[in-house]
């Protein structure tokens, strides 16, 4: 066992930033907006593993137009809690997106390095259109200029977990979005 694995902090002790109801309401609203904007079209949702898996699964169910989904994986923060700056593709899309309406789905837009890399990569596939949906947006942390087209919540520069988002791979299944304490209790 690695000595660097941080101690477990119970999510119940963490402050709730957004409740399940607040999240569900925003996801529903964005799903409706997308359904109106793409009326009569087919769309491809591309989720960025792993964090976006839960947001994508809820968003897909809130969208009433024809949609399929795919996933990509990029190099991760790991436990560093800061972006390394270098983004690498680990898993590419399974199906071609040329001529398709694509929405990249993220859990969080932070420095923007991941999405700006992915946007460039996806544009090389010549989609008919390309938009970005993110559950959270931390504009204060941006290092490269990129904005999402659909955002559930803009948040301050706090480290959050839950609703797909992790700390050291934990807490992705926490249903609401909570603020991870800067110093875990007892340390
Ligand atoms: C998070 C998140 C985004 C990225 C955003 O992924 O899911 O992909 O960081 O950060 P950026 O705007 O600074 O590039 P993470 O590396 O934590 O991997 P995960 O999705 O597997 O949790």
PDB file of C-alpha atoms in Angstrom, residues 45-155:
ATOM      1  CA  UNK A  45     -22.282  13.681 -26.433  1.00  0.00           C
ATOM      2  CA  UNK A  46     -18.608  13.064 -25.712  1.00  0.00           C
ATOM      3  CA  UNK A  47     -17.902  12.564 -22.030  1.00  0.00           C
ATOM      4  CA  UNK A  48     -14.439  13.086 -20.589  1.00  0.00           C
ATOM      5  CA  UNK A  49     -13.629  10.217 -18.250  1.00  0.00           C
ATOM      6  CA  UNK A  50     -13.901   9.761 -15.466  1.00  0.00           C
ATOM      7  CA  UNK A  51     -15.353  12.834 -13.831  1.00  0.00           C
ATOM      8  CA  UNK A  52     -18.011  13.576 -16.460  1.00  0.00           C
ATOM      9  CA  UNK A  53     -19.599  10.105 -16.388  1.00  0.00           C
ATOM     10  CA  UNK A  54     -22.330  10.998 -13.906  1.00  0.00           C
ATOM     11  CA  UNK A  55     -23.151  14.414 -15.367  1.00  0.00           C
ATOM     12  CA  UNK A  56     -23.287  12.862 -18.850  1.00  0.00           C
ATOM     13  CA  UNK A  57     -25.623  10.107 -17.729  1.00  0.00           C
ATOM     14  CA  UNK A  58     -28.026  12.642 -16.212  1.00  0.00           C
ATOM     15  CA  UNK A  59     -27.679  15.122 -19.078  1.00  0.00           C
ATOM     16  CA  UNK A  60     -28.343  12.460 -21.721  1.00  0.00           C
ATOM     17  CA  UNK A  61     -31.576  11.581 -19.935  1.00  0.00           C
ATOM     18  CA  UNK A  62     -32.586  15.247 -19.828  1.00  0.00           C
ATOM     19  CA  UNK A  63     -32.137  15.639 -23.599  1.00  0.00           C
ATOM     20  CA  UNK A  64     -35.118  14.751 -25.750  1.00  0.00           C
ATOM     21  CA  UNK A  65     -33.485  14.944 -29.198  1.00  0.00           C
ATOM     22  CA  UNK A  66     -31.785  11.962 -30.802  1.00  0.00           C
ATOM     23  CA  UNK A  67     -28.426  11.465 -29.116  1.00  0.00           C
ATOM     24  CA  UNK A  68     -25.612   8.992 -28.786  1.00  0.00           C
ATOM     25  CA  UNK A  69     -22.627   9.115 -26.524  1.00  0.00           C
ATOM     26  CA  UNK A  70     -18.975   8.333 -26.591  1.00  0.00           C
ATOM     27  CA  UNK A  71     -16.105   8.829 -24.170  1.00  0.00           C
ATOM     28  CA  UNK A  72     -12.545  10.062 -24.239  1.00  0.00           C
ATOM     29  CA  UNK A  73      -9.967   9.849 -21.488  1.00  0.00           C
ATOM     30  CA  UNK A  74      -7.095  12.226 -20.945  1.00  0.00           C
ATOM     31  CA  UNK A  75      -4.192  12.294 -18.536  1.00  0.00           C
ATOM     32  CA  UNK A  76      -5.355  13.133 -15.054  1.00  0.00           C
ATOM     33  CA  UNK A  77      -4.462  15.459 -12.185  1.00  0.00           C
ATOM     34  CA  UNK A  78      -4.000  12.373 -10.033  1.00  0.00           C
ATOM     35  CA  UNK A  79      -3.803  13.482  -6.437  1.00  0.00           C
ATOM     36  CA  UNK A  80      -1.910  16.658  -7.167  1.00  0.00           C
ATOM     37  CA  UNK A  81      -5.069  18.803  -6.961  1.00  0.00           C
ATOM     38  CA  UNK A  82      -3.515  21.156  -9.496  1.00  0.00           C
ATOM     39  CA  UNK A  83      -3.301  20.836 -13.227  1.00  0.00           C
ATOM     40  CA  UNK A  84       0.037  19.560 -14.449  1.00  0.00           C
ATOM     41  CA  UNK A  85      -0.414  21.552 -17.626  1.00  0.00           C
ATOM     42  CA  UNK A  86       0.342  18.613 -19.903  1.00  0.00           C
ATOM     43  CA  UNK A  87      -2.694  16.903 -21.398  1.00  0.00           C
ATOM     44  CA  UNK A  88      -2.431  13.578 -23.171  1.00  0.00           C
ATOM     45  CA  UNK A  89      -5.108  11.467 -24.846  1.00  0.00           C
ATOM     46  CA  UNK A  90      -5.439   8.035 -23.237  1.00  0.00           C
ATOM     47  CA  UNK A  91      -8.660   6.896 -24.929  1.00  0.00           C
ATOM     48  CA  UNK A  92     -10.018   8.245 -28.215  1.00  0.00           C
ATOM     49  CA  UNK A  93     -13.621   8.286 -29.447  1.00  0.00           C
ATOM     50  CA  UNK A  94     -14.967   4.963 -30.707  1.00  0.00           C
ATOM     51  CA  UNK A  95     -17.105   6.288 -33.563  1.00  0.00           C
ATOM     52  CA  UNK A  96     -16.477   8.912 -36.258  1.00  0.00           C
ATOM     53  CA  UNK A  97     -17.923  12.380 -35.601  1.00  0.00           C
ATOM     54  CA  UNK A  98     -17.334  13.946 -39.004  1.00  0.00           C
ATOM     55  CA  UNK A  99     -20.387  15.965 -40.015  1.00  0.00           C
ATOM     56  CA  UNK A 100     -22.047  15.418 -36.617  1.00  0.00           C
ATOM     57  CA  UNK A 101     -23.230  17.868 -33.997  1.00  0.00           C
ATOM     58  CA  UNK A 102     -20.967  17.253 -31.041  1.00  0.00           C
ATOM     59  CA  UNK A 103     -21.135  18.394 -27.431  1.00  0.00           C
ATOM     60  CA  UNK A 104     -18.130  17.678 -25.214  1.00  0.00           C
ATOM     61  CA  UNK A 105     -19.359  16.989 -21.682  1.00  0.00           C
ATOM     62  CA  UNK A 106     -17.138  17.780 -18.691  1.00  0.00           C
ATOM     63  CA  UNK A 107     -17.614  17.772 -14.955  1.00  0.00           C
ATOM     64  CA  UNK A 108     -15.424  20.822 -14.410  1.00  0.00           C
ATOM     65  CA  UNK A 109     -13.768  23.525 -16.474  1.00  0.00           C
ATOM     66  CA  UNK A 110     -10.815  24.699 -14.436  1.00  0.00           C
ATOM     67  CA  UNK A 111      -7.571  25.906 -16.052  1.00  0.00           C
ATOM     68  CA  UNK A 112      -9.131  25.120 -19.431  1.00  0.00           C
ATOM     69  CA  UNK A 113      -6.116  23.070 -20.543  1.00  0.00           C
ATOM     70  CA  UNK A 114      -8.089  19.836 -20.913  1.00  0.00           C
ATOM     71  CA  UNK A 115     -10.960  21.314 -22.884  1.00  0.00           C
ATOM     72  CA  UNK A 116      -8.815  23.477 -25.055  1.00  0.00           C
ATOM     73  CA  UNK A 117      -6.753  20.418 -25.989  1.00  0.00           C
ATOM     74  CA  UNK A 118      -9.854  18.302 -26.578  1.00  0.00           C
ATOM     75  CA  UNK A 119     -11.613  20.984 -28.580  1.00  0.00           C
ATOM     76  CA  UNK A 120      -8.605  21.230 -30.920  1.00  0.00           C
ATOM     77  CA  UNK A 121      -8.489  17.479 -31.238  1.00  0.00           C
ATOM     78  CA  UNK A 122     -12.216  17.089 -31.943  1.00  0.00           C
ATOM     79  CA  UNK A 123     -12.184  19.901 -34.500  1.00  0.00           C
ATOM     80  CA  UNK A 124      -9.664  17.879 -36.513  1.00  0.00           C
ATOM     81  CA  UNK A 125     -12.463  15.314 -37.009  1.00  0.00           C
ATOM     82  CA  UNK A 126     -14.533  18.010 -38.782  1.00  0.00           C
ATOM     83  CA  UNK A 127     -17.796  17.835 -36.823  1.00  0.00           C
ATOM     84  CA  UNK A 128     -20.748  19.868 -38.153  1.00  0.00           C
ATOM     85  CA  UNK A 129     -20.643  21.809 -34.886  1.00  0.00           C
ATOM     86  CA  UNK A 130     -18.841  21.565 -31.576  1.00  0.00           C
ATOM     87  CA  UNK A 131     -20.040  22.838 -28.219  1.00  0.00           C
ATOM     88  CA  UNK A 132     -19.049  22.319 -24.612  1.00  0.00           C
ATOM     89  CA  UNK A 133     -21.236  21.497 -21.626  1.00  0.00           C
ATOM     90  CA  UNK A 134     -19.745  21.525 -18.155  1.00  0.00           C
ATOM     91  CA  UNK A 135     -21.326  20.952 -14.803  1.00  0.00           C
ATOM     92  CA  UNK A 136     -18.985  23.362 -13.013  1.00  0.00           C
ATOM     93  CA  UNK A 137     -16.935  26.306 -14.205  1.00  0.00           C
ATOM     94  CA  UNK A 138     -14.115  27.824 -12.114  1.00  0.00           C
ATOM     95  CA  UNK A 139     -13.357  30.969 -14.153  1.00  0.00           C
ATOM     96  CA  UNK A 140     -10.767  32.258 -11.636  1.00  0.00           C
ATOM     97  CA  UNK A 141      -8.435  29.373 -12.442  1.00  0.00           C
ATOM     98  CA  UNK A 142      -8.377  29.773 -16.200  1.00  0.00           C
ATOM     99  CA  UNK A 143      -4.940  29.623 -17.839  1.00  0.00           C
ATOM    100  CA  UNK A 144      -6.150  29.483 -21.435  1.00  0.00           C
ATOM    101  CA  UNK A 145      -9.106  31.346 -22.925  1.00  0.00           C
ATOM    102  CA  UNK A 146     -11.980  28.904 -23.296  1.00  0.00           C
ATOM    103  CA  UNK A 147     -15.626  29.102 -22.291  1.00  0.00           C
ATOM    104  CA  UNK A 148     -18.337  26.466 -22.128  1.00  0.00           C
ATOM    105  CA  UNK A 149     -21.623  26.893 -23.984  1.00  0.00           C
ATOM    106  CA  UNK A 150     -23.648  25.227 -21.230  1.00  0.00           C
ATOM    107  CA  UNK A 151     -22.725  25.595 -17.553  1.00  0.00           C
ATOM    108  CA  UNK A 152     -24.691  24.335 -14.565  1.00  0.00           C
ATOM    109  CA  UNK A 153     -22.822  26.431 -11.979  1.00  0.00           C
ATOM    110  CA  UNK A 154     -19.971  28.923 -11.906  1.00  0.00           C
ATOM    111  CA  UNK A 155     -18.037  28.342  -8.705  1.00  0.00           C
TER     112      UNK A 155
END
